[in-house]
Amino acid sequence: MTDLKNKWVAITGASSGFGRAAAVAFGSAGAHLMLGARRMERLEETARLALEAGAASACPFSLDVSSTPSVEEFGNALAQRTSELQVLINNAGGALGVDTLLEGKDEDWETMLQTNVLGLLRVSRRLIPLMLRVEGALVINVGSIAGRIPYEGGSVYCGAKAAELQITKALRLELCGTPVRVTSLDPGMAETEFSLVRYKGDAAKAQEVYRGVKALTAEDIAQTMLWLAERPAHVCIDELVIKPTAQAAPYKVARK
Ligand code: NDP
Ligand code: 8X3
């Protein structure tokens, strides 16, 4: 088992959902946390919750993964604190809208590709050099079942998460021979702010997504991330798909 006590863990998108729950989970394992997102008040609340859970330290740092200078500042701030990063969780991202391709808006497309794809690339390029000599280091890239099975109204989000999966597979090949493990963690339906963001603040539409179904929780995903990171250093879970029992595919959901 890989012990995370006093090891450094960087989490993007730590102001809500999976990222916040991951901060609490890795905090409970006694890790030092570098937390990034744009909403600083929310990020500070995450840091407080993680410290309460037992984190060795928690640094909330303003991060916009769609900006290279912002990612560089985040990486520099982490490098000032440690030269050894144990876990990187590339989690920042999400979907915007459910437009068909013919209805699609440039700004939605650009945001989805900037966060889910280019953001993951920028953060990985800056932070993975801090992991190359760390026994049992792990990069967790958060993908989605949407990257494996496309659905109408999801062309760009599905495409972005498909890119995440292929980037993760290429990275796994490129890092073979180093101690760094690489995982694509691909969840199905989980109840977070994901749908509220996708429906641009329309709470009724967001709630409808989860109607009559026991969706995954952010804590389910965070515990899975912790399990991945705690495996022995010689064990790499390349891909992990996790769905609610009631969801067999994006559109195959058994609702009560
Ligand atoms: P949330 O909306 O709750 O969290 C998204 C996080 O991403 C927020 O902390 C947000 O922070 C951050 N974020 C968004 N844009 C940026 C940016 N430009 N720079 C930095 N941070 C950013 O959703 P989830 O927790 O559900 O989503 C986390 C990841 O999981 C996403 O990649 C999503 O695609 C993926 N996913 C979600 C599923 C679900 O059903 N919930 C299923 C499968 C995958 P802020 O706005 O403060 O910057
Ligand atoms: C989120 C899961 O199926 O709503 O990535 O696209 S889905």
mmCIF file of C-alpha atoms and ligand atoms in Angstrom:
data_model
loop_
_atom_site.group_PDB
_atom_site.id
_atom_site.type_symbol
_atom_site.label_atom_id
_atom_site.label_comp_id
_atom_site.label_asym_id
_atom_site.label_seq_id
_atom_site.Cartn_x
_atom_site.Cartn_y
_atom_site.Cartn_z
ATOM 1 C CA MET A 1 0.000 0.000 0.000
ATOM 2 C CA THR A 2 1.248 3.500 -0.793
ATOM 3 C CA ASP A 3 1.171 5.715 2.299
ATOM 4 C CA LEU A 4 0.016 9.253 1.521
ATOM 5 C CA LYS A 5 0.808 10.781 4.888
ATOM 6 C CA ASN A 6 2.809 14.005 4.383
ATOM 7 C CA LYS A 7 2.922 13.388 0.608
ATOM 8 C CA TRP A 8 1.896 16.165 -1.799
ATOM 9 C CA VAL A 9 -1.333 15.949 -3.796
ATOM 10 C CA ALA A 10 -2.422 18.555 -6.381
ATOM 11 C CA ILE A 11 -6.087 18.762 -7.336
ATOM 12 C CA THR A 12 -7.557 20.963 -10.064
ATOM 13 C CA GLY A 13 -11.214 21.941 -9.868
ATOM 14 C CA ALA A 14 -11.153 21.634 -6.078
ATOM 15 C CA SER A 15 -13.852 24.249 -5.421
ATOM 16 C CA SER A 16 -16.758 21.782 -5.780
ATOM 17 C CA GLY A 17 -17.878 18.274 -6.652
ATOM 18 C CA PHE A 18 -15.244 15.566 -7.151
ATOM 19 C CA GLY A 19 -12.347 17.945 -6.504
ATOM 20 C CA ARG A 20 -13.632 19.145 -3.150
ATOM 21 C CA ALA A 21 -14.477 15.598 -2.032
ATOM 22 C CA ALA A 22 -11.026 14.443 -3.158
ATOM 23 C CA ALA A 23 -9.404 17.164 -1.053
ATOM 24 C CA VAL A 24 -11.269 15.880 2.002
ATOM 25 C CA ALA A 25 -10.448 12.229 1.214
ATOM 26 C CA PHE A 26 -6.723 12.829 0.634
ATOM 27 C CA GLY A 27 -6.748 15.188 3.608
ATOM 28 C CA SER A 28 -8.047 12.351 5.778
ATOM 29 C CA ALA A 29 -5.006 10.347 4.635
ATOM 30 C CA GLY A 30 -2.744 13.093 6.034
ATOM 31 C CA ALA A 31 -1.530 14.506 2.694
ATOM 32 C CA HIS A 32 -0.362 18.042 1.886
ATOM 33 C CA LEU A 33 -2.801 19.560 -0.610
ATOM 34 C CA MET A 34 -2.338 22.048 -3.439
ATOM 35 C CA LEU A 35 -5.830 23.077 -4.499
ATOM 36 C CA GLY A 36 -6.699 24.956 -7.689
ATOM 37 C CA ALA A 37 -9.864 26.516 -9.133
ATOM 38 C CA ARG A 38 -11.167 29.961 -10.095
ATOM 39 C CA ARG A 39 -13.641 30.587 -7.226
ATOM 40 C CA MET A 40 -11.332 31.428 -4.327
ATOM 41 C CA GLU A 41 -13.961 31.592 -1.577
ATOM 42 C CA ARG A 42 -15.140 28.122 -2.456
ATOM 43 C CA LEU A 43 -11.567 26.904 -2.633
ATOM 44 C CA GLU A 44 -10.802 28.335 0.810
ATOM 45 C CA GLU A 45 -13.828 26.461 2.165
ATOM 46 C CA THR A 46 -12.454 23.252 0.589
ATOM 47 C CA ALA A 47 -9.101 23.858 2.279
ATOM 48 C CA ARG A 48 -10.839 24.337 5.634
ATOM 49 C CA LEU A 49 -12.781 21.078 5.228
ATOM 50 C CA ALA A 50 -9.618 19.203 4.213
ATOM 51 C CA LEU A 51 -7.696 20.503 7.234
ATOM 52 C CA GLU A 52 -10.575 19.447 9.490
ATOM 53 C CA ALA A 53 -10.344 15.984 7.923
ATOM 54 C CA GLY A 54 -6.638 15.757 8.830
ATOM 55 C CA ALA A 55 -4.660 17.247 5.919
ATOM 56 C CA ALA A 56 -1.025 18.017 6.752
ATOM 57 C CA SER A 57 -1.557 21.347 4.965
ATOM 58 C CA ALA A 58 -3.947 22.762 2.360
ATOM 59 C CA CYS A 59 -3.040 25.592 -0.002
ATOM 60 C CA PRO A 60 -5.914 27.124 -1.986
ATOM 61 C CA PHE A 61 -4.448 28.794 -5.093
ATOM 62 C CA SER A 62 -6.276 30.669 -7.855
ATOM 63 C CA LEU A 63 -6.097 28.583 -11.031
ATOM 64 C CA ASP A 64 -7.681 28.935 -14.452
ATOM 65 C CA VAL A 65 -6.625 25.881 -16.452
ATOM 66 C CA SER A 66 -7.592 27.651 -19.686
ATOM 67 C CA SER A 67 -4.696 30.087 -19.164
ATOM 68 C CA THR A 68 -1.066 28.977 -19.554
ATOM 69 C CA PRO A 69 0.285 31.815 -17.318
ATOM 70 C CA SER A 70 -2.186 30.824 -14.578
ATOM 71 C CA VAL A 71 -1.119 27.178 -14.797
ATOM 72 C CA GLU A 72 2.543 28.237 -14.683
ATOM 73 C CA GLU A 73 1.892 30.281 -11.508
ATOM 74 C CA PHE A 74 0.122 27.318 -9.936
ATOM 75 C CA GLY A 75 3.045 25.062 -10.800
ATOM 76 C CA ASN A 76 5.605 27.583 -9.513
ATOM 77 C CA ALA A 77 3.698 27.931 -6.228
ATOM 78 C CA LEU A 78 3.696 24.158 -5.815
ATOM 79 C CA ALA A 79 7.391 23.876 -6.734
ATOM 80 C CA GLN A 80 8.228 26.451 -4.037
ATOM 81 C CA ARG A 81 6.618 24.123 -1.489
ATOM 82 C CA THR A 82 7.912 20.749 -2.669
ATOM 83 C CA SER A 83 10.103 19.120 -5.303
ATOM 84 C CA GLU A 84 8.139 15.864 -5.052
ATOM 85 C CA LEU A 85 4.514 15.561 -6.126
ATOM 86 C CA GLN A 86 2.905 12.215 -5.271
ATOM 87 C CA VAL A 87 -0.528 12.594 -6.873
ATOM 88 C CA LEU A 88 -1.892 14.881 -9.593
ATOM 89 C CA ILE A 89 -5.644 14.876 -10.099
ATOM 90 C CA ASN A 90 -6.593 16.533 -13.389
ATOM 91 C CA ASN A 91 -10.242 17.056 -12.545
ATOM 92 C CA ALA A 92 -11.176 20.598 -13.653
ATOM 93 C CA GLY A 93 -13.673 20.539 -16.486
ATOM 94 C CA GLY A 94 -17.261 19.883 -17.377
ATOM 95 C CA ALA A 95 -19.896 20.270 -20.071
ATOM 96 C CA LEU A 96 -21.660 23.362 -21.372
ATOM 97 C CA GLY A 97 -25.033 23.006 -23.036
ATOM 98 C CA VAL A 98 -26.768 20.121 -24.758
ATOM 99 C CA ASP A 99 -26.874 21.668 -28.221
ATOM 100 C CA THR A 100 -26.619 19.495 -31.272
ATOM 101 C CA LEU A 101 -23.571 20.182 -33.397
ATOM 102 C CA LEU A 102 -25.694 22.264 -35.807
ATOM 103 C CA GLU A 103 -26.868 24.482 -32.931
ATOM 104 C CA GLY A 104 -23.462 24.680 -31.216
ATOM 105 C CA LYS A 105 -22.009 27.904 -29.843
ATOM 106 C CA ASP A 106 -18.338 28.788 -30.289
ATOM 107 C CA GLU A 107 -17.969 29.937 -26.680
ATOM 108 C CA ASP A 108 -19.314 26.626 -25.307
ATOM 109 C CA TRP A 109 -17.099 24.573 -27.622
ATOM 110 C CA GLU A 110 -14.047 26.645 -26.755
ATOM 111 C CA THR A 111 -14.651 26.415 -22.995
ATOM 112 C CA MET A 112 -15.140 22.635 -23.096
ATOM 113 C CA LEU A 113 -11.998 22.067 -25.124
ATOM 114 C CA GLN A 114 -9.977 24.589 -23.107
ATOM 115 C CA THR A 115 -10.806 22.998 -19.758
ATOM 116 C CA ASN A 116 -11.211 19.265 -20.404
ATOM 117 C CA VAL A 117 -8.424 18.948 -22.973
ATOM 118 C CA LEU A 118 -5.984 21.873 -23.109
ATOM 119 C CA GLY A 119 -6.207 22.516 -19.368
ATOM 120 C CA LEU A 120 -5.319 18.911 -18.620
ATOM 121 C CA LEU A 121 -2.373 19.151 -21.022
ATOM 122 C CA ARG A 122 -1.072 22.417 -19.546
ATOM 123 C CA VAL A 123 -1.296 21.224 -15.948
ATOM 124 C CA SER A 124 0.297 17.875 -16.808
ATOM 125 C CA ARG A 125 3.205 19.520 -18.652
ATOM 126 C CA ARG A 126 3.940 21.813 -15.715
ATOM 127 C CA LEU A 127 3.443 19.395 -12.807
ATOM 128 C CA ILE A 128 4.520 15.923 -13.969
ATOM 129 C CA PRO A 129 8.234 16.901 -13.936
ATOM 130 C CA LEU A 130 7.829 17.037 -10.130
ATOM 131 C CA MET A 131 6.748 13.375 -10.149
ATOM 132 C CA LEU A 132 9.360 11.674 -12.301
ATOM 133 C CA ARG A 133 11.455 10.349 -9.416
ATOM 134 C CA VAL A 134 8.641 9.736 -6.923
ATOM 135 C CA GLU A 135 7.973 6.084 -6.114
ATOM 136 C CA GLY A 136 4.275 5.276 -6.540
ATOM 137 C CA ALA A 137 3.401 8.673 -8.029
ATOM 138 C CA LEU A 138 0.029 8.768 -9.772
ATOM 139 C CA VAL A 139 -1.679 10.983 -12.344
ATOM 140 C CA ILE A 140 -5.454 10.639 -12.297
ATOM 141 C CA ASN A 141 -7.120 12.154 -15.342
ATOM 142 C CA VAL A 142 -10.864 12.487 -14.899
ATOM 143 C CA GLY A 143 -12.595 11.344 -18.065
ATOM 144 C CA SER A 144 -16.177 10.194 -18.443
ATOM 145 C CA ILE A 145 -18.322 7.463 -19.911
ATOM 146 C CA ALA A 146 -19.133 10.245 -22.396
ATOM 147 C CA GLY A 147 -15.634 9.742 -23.812
ATOM 148 C CA ARG A 148 -16.425 6.099 -24.518
ATOM 149 C CA ILE A 149 -20.048 6.194 -25.675
ATOM 150 C CA PRO A 150 -21.226 9.335 -27.500
ATOM 151 C CA TYR A 151 -24.737 10.719 -27.205
ATOM 152 C CA GLU A 152 -26.817 13.346 -29.029
ATOM 153 C CA GLY A 153 -26.299 16.847 -27.669
ATOM 154 C CA GLY A 154 -22.880 15.854 -26.363
ATOM 155 C CA SER A 155 -20.676 15.910 -29.439
ATOM 156 C CA VAL A 156 -18.077 18.318 -28.093
ATOM 157 C CA TYR A 157 -18.120 17.103 -24.480
ATOM 158 C CA CYS A 158 -17.946 13.473 -25.656
ATOM 159 C CA GLY A 159 -15.154 14.437 -28.057
ATOM 160 C CA ALA A 160 -13.267 16.255 -25.304
ATOM 161 C CA LYS A 161 -13.457 13.275 -22.957
ATOM 162 C CA ALA A 162 -12.498 10.891 -25.782
ATOM 163 C CA ALA A 163 -9.436 13.108 -26.256
ATOM 164 C CA GLU A 164 -8.742 12.844 -22.524
ATOM 165 C CA LEU A 165 -8.745 9.041 -22.786
ATOM 166 C CA GLN A 166 -6.350 8.952 -25.735
ATOM 167 C CA ILE A 167 -4.058 11.567 -24.163
ATOM 168 C CA THR A 168 -3.996 9.483 -20.984
ATOM 169 C CA LYS A 169 -3.108 6.324 -22.910
ATOM 170 C CA ALA A 170 -0.289 8.127 -24.753
ATOM 171 C CA LEU A 171 1.003 9.562 -21.476
ATOM 172 C CA ARG A 172 0.994 6.082 -19.944
ATOM 173 C CA LEU A 173 3.249 4.936 -22.787
ATOM 174 C CA GLU A 174 5.501 7.975 -22.533
ATOM 175 C CA LEU A 175 5.984 7.547 -18.764
ATOM 176 C CA CYS A 176 6.617 3.800 -18.903
ATOM 177 C CA GLY A 177 10.043 3.322 -17.299
ATOM 178 C CA THR A 178 9.461 6.076 -14.740
ATOM 179 C CA PRO A 179 7.762 5.422 -11.383
ATOM 180 C CA VAL A 180 4.703 7.454 -12.487
ATOM 181 C CA ARG A 181 1.434 5.606 -12.784
ATOM 182 C CA VAL A 182 -1.344 7.008 -14.993
ATOM 183 C CA THR A 183 -5.071 6.355 -14.729
ATOM 184 C CA SER A 184 -8.112 7.494 -16.655
ATOM 185 C CA LEU A 185 -10.974 7.520 -14.139
ATOM 186 C CA ASP A 186 -14.192 7.575 -16.149
ATOM 187 C CA PRO A 187 -17.395 8.089 -14.163
ATOM 188 C CA GLY A 188 -20.990 7.941 -15.250
ATOM 189 C CA MET A 189 -23.762 10.007 -13.695
ATOM 190 C CA ALA A 190 -22.698 11.688 -10.453
ATOM 191 C CA GLU A 191 -24.690 14.328 -8.599
ATOM 192 C CA THR A 192 -22.482 17.437 -8.308
ATOM 193 C CA GLU A 193 -22.706 20.923 -9.830
ATOM 194 C CA PHE A 194 -21.931 19.317 -13.207
ATOM 195 C CA SER A 195 -25.508 19.518 -14.537
ATOM 196 C CA LEU A 196 -26.142 22.976 -13.082
ATOM 197 C CA VAL A 197 -23.112 24.196 -15.018
ATOM 198 C CA ARG A 198 -24.132 22.262 -18.141
ATOM 199 C CA TYR A 199 -27.631 23.815 -18.042
ATOM 200 C CA LYS A 200 -26.147 27.248 -17.299
ATOM 201 C CA GLY A 201 -27.781 27.691 -13.886
ATOM 202 C CA ASP A 202 -31.208 26.168 -14.699
ATOM 203 C CA ALA A 203 -31.717 24.182 -11.470
ATOM 204 C CA ALA A 204 -34.935 22.485 -12.645
ATOM 205 C CA LYS A 205 -33.248 21.017 -15.732
ATOM 206 C CA ALA A 206 -30.226 20.025 -13.672
ATOM 207 C CA GLN A 207 -32.359 18.190 -11.105
ATOM 208 C CA GLU A 208 -34.241 16.362 -13.853
ATOM 209 C CA VAL A 209 -30.984 14.584 -14.782
ATOM 210 C CA TYR A 210 -30.984 12.822 -11.401
ATOM 211 C CA ARG A 211 -34.764 12.241 -11.112
ATOM 212 C CA GLY A 212 -35.648 8.827 -9.748
ATOM 213 C CA VAL A 213 -32.112 7.473 -9.772
ATOM 214 C CA LYS A 214 -29.474 6.991 -7.102
ATOM 215 C CA ALA A 215 -26.564 8.691 -8.818
ATOM 216 C CA LEU A 216 -22.933 8.389 -7.755
ATOM 217 C CA THR A 217 -21.823 10.934 -5.172
ATOM 218 C CA ALA A 218 -18.675 13.051 -5.167
ATOM 219 C CA GLU A 219 -17.539 11.002 -2.165
ATOM 220 C CA ASP A 220 -17.870 7.763 -4.187
ATOM 221 C CA ILE A 221 -15.464 9.202 -6.740
ATOM 222 C CA ALA A 222 -13.103 10.637 -4.113
ATOM 223 C CA GLN A 223 -12.855 7.284 -2.335
ATOM 224 C CA THR A 224 -12.074 5.634 -5.680
ATOM 225 C CA MET A 225 -9.303 8.192 -6.312
ATOM 226 C CA LEU A 226 -7.858 7.505 -2.868
ATOM 227 C CA TRP A 227 -7.988 3.753 -3.501
ATOM 228 C CA LEU A 228 -6.136 4.215 -6.802
ATOM 229 C CA ALA A 229 -3.404 6.271 -5.142
ATOM 230 C CA GLU A 230 -3.001 3.863 -2.221
ATOM 231 C CA ARG A 231 -2.348 0.782 -4.394
ATOM 232 C CA PRO A 232 1.222 -0.512 -4.118
ATOM 233 C CA ALA A 233 3.715 1.293 -6.362
ATOM 234 C CA HIS A 234 3.929 -1.628 -8.813
ATOM 235 C CA VAL A 235 0.144 -1.611 -9.428
ATOM 236 C CA CYS A 236 -1.208 0.752 -12.097
ATOM 237 C CA ILE A 237 -4.922 0.793 -12.856
ATOM 238 C CA ASP A 238 -4.810 2.134 -16.422
ATOM 239 C CA GLU A 239 -8.557 2.719 -16.813
ATOM 240 C CA LEU A 240 -11.450 2.617 -14.392
ATOM 241 C CA VAL A 241 -15.110 3.034 -15.436
ATOM 242 C CA ILE A 242 -17.534 3.645 -12.562
ATOM 243 C CA LYS A 243 -21.285 4.076 -12.945
ATOM 244 C CA PRO A 244 -24.357 4.027 -10.735
ATOM 245 C CA THR A 245 -25.835 0.535 -10.597
ATOM 246 C CA ALA A 246 -28.953 1.983 -12.208
ATOM 247 C CA GLN A 247 -26.993 3.346 -15.198
ATOM 248 C CA ALA A 248 -25.789 0.783 -17.741
ATOM 249 C CA ALA A 249 -24.931 3.370 -20.429
ATOM 250 C CA PRO A 250 -25.375 7.155 -20.816
ATOM 251 C CA TYR A 251 -28.976 6.701 -21.971
ATOM 252 C CA LYS A 252 -29.782 3.426 -20.216
ATOM 253 C CA VAL A 253 -30.922 4.614 -16.794
ATOM 254 C CA ALA A 254 -33.438 2.717 -14.666
ATOM 255 C CA ARG A 255 -35.524 5.412 -12.942
ATOM 256 C CA LYS A 256 -38.015 4.729 -10.176
HETATM 257 P P1 NDP B 1 -18.432 20.471 -10.696
HETATM 258 O O1 NDP B 1 -19.076 21.440 -11.615
HETATM 259 O O2 NDP B 1 -18.987 20.298 -9.325
HETATM 260 O O3 NDP B 1 -16.864 20.803 -10.559
HETATM 261 C C1 NDP B 1 -16.111 21.272 -11.646
HETATM 262 C C2 NDP B 1 -14.833 21.884 -11.102
HETATM 263 O O4 NDP B 1 -14.021 22.301 -12.212
HETATM 264 C C3 NDP B 1 -15.087 23.110 -10.255
HETATM 265 O O5 NDP B 1 -14.271 23.064 -9.096
HETATM 266 C C4 NDP B 1 -14.640 24.254 -11.144
HETATM 267 O O6 NDP B 1 -14.098 25.321 -10.367
HETATM 268 C C5 NDP B 1 -13.535 23.600 -11.945
HETATM 269 N N1 NDP B 1 -13.238 24.321 -13.168
HETATM 270 C C6 NDP B 1 -14.057 24.525 -14.228
HETATM 271 N N2 NDP B 1 -13.421 25.300 -15.132
HETATM 272 C C7 NDP B 1 -12.200 25.571 -14.621
HETATM 273 C C8 NDP B 1 -11.092 26.340 -15.078
HETATM 274 N N3 NDP B 1 -11.117 27.000 -16.263
HETATM 275 N N4 NDP B 1 -9.985 26.408 -14.309
HETATM 276 C C9 NDP B 1 -9.949 25.768 -13.118
HETATM 277 N N5 NDP B 1 -10.964 25.046 -12.626
HETATM 278 C C10 NDP B 1 -12.075 24.951 -13.379
HETATM 279 O O7 NDP B 1 -18.450 19.070 -11.473
HETATM 280 P P2 NDP B 1 -17.814 17.638 -11.144
HETATM 281 O O8 NDP B 1 -17.135 17.627 -9.839
HETATM 282 O O9 NDP B 1 -18.869 16.651 -11.415
HETATM 283 O O10 NDP B 1 -16.765 17.532 -12.335
HETATM 284 C C11 NDP B 1 -15.393 17.255 -12.147
HETATM 285 C C12 NDP B 1 -14.887 16.530 -13.388
HETATM 286 O O11 NDP B 1 -15.579 15.291 -13.508
HETATM 287 C C13 NDP B 1 -15.101 17.251 -14.703
HETATM 288 O O12 NDP B 1 -13.945 17.059 -15.505
HETATM 289 C C14 NDP B 1 -16.306 16.530 -15.316
HETATM 290 O O13 NDP B 1 -16.324 16.624 -16.713
HETATM 291 C C15 NDP B 1 -16.051 15.131 -14.832
HETATM 292 N N6 NDP B 1 -17.189 14.230 -14.793
HETATM 293 C C16 NDP B 1 -18.322 14.531 -14.099
HETATM 294 C C17 NDP B 1 -19.377 13.609 -14.065
HETATM 295 C C18 NDP B 1 -20.656 13.894 -13.361
HETATM 296 O O14 NDP B 1 -21.692 13.246 -13.690
HETATM 297 N N7 NDP B 1 -20.692 14.801 -12.380
HETATM 298 C C19 NDP B 1 -19.264 12.311 -14.711
HETATM 299 C C20 NDP B 1 -18.025 12.100 -15.423
HETATM 300 C C21 NDP B 1 -17.031 13.012 -15.429
HETATM 301 P P3 NDP B 1 -14.299 26.895 -10.632
HETATM 302 O O15 NDP B 1 -15.591 27.084 -11.346
HETATM 303 O O16 NDP B 1 -14.262 27.477 -9.253
HETATM 304 O O17 NDP B 1 -13.099 27.277 -11.441
HETATM 305 C C1 8X3 B 2 -20.709 13.206 -17.253
HETATM 306 C C2 8X3 B 2 -21.425 11.931 -17.532
HETATM 307 O O1 8X3 B 2 -23.049 10.794 -19.114
HETATM 308 O O2 8X3 B 2 -23.654 12.966 -18.195
HETATM 309 O O3 8X3 B 2 -19.439 13.143 -17.776
HETATM 310 O O4 8X3 B 2 -22.002 12.783 -19.934
HETATM 311 S S1 8X3 B 2 -22.571 12.138 -18.755
#
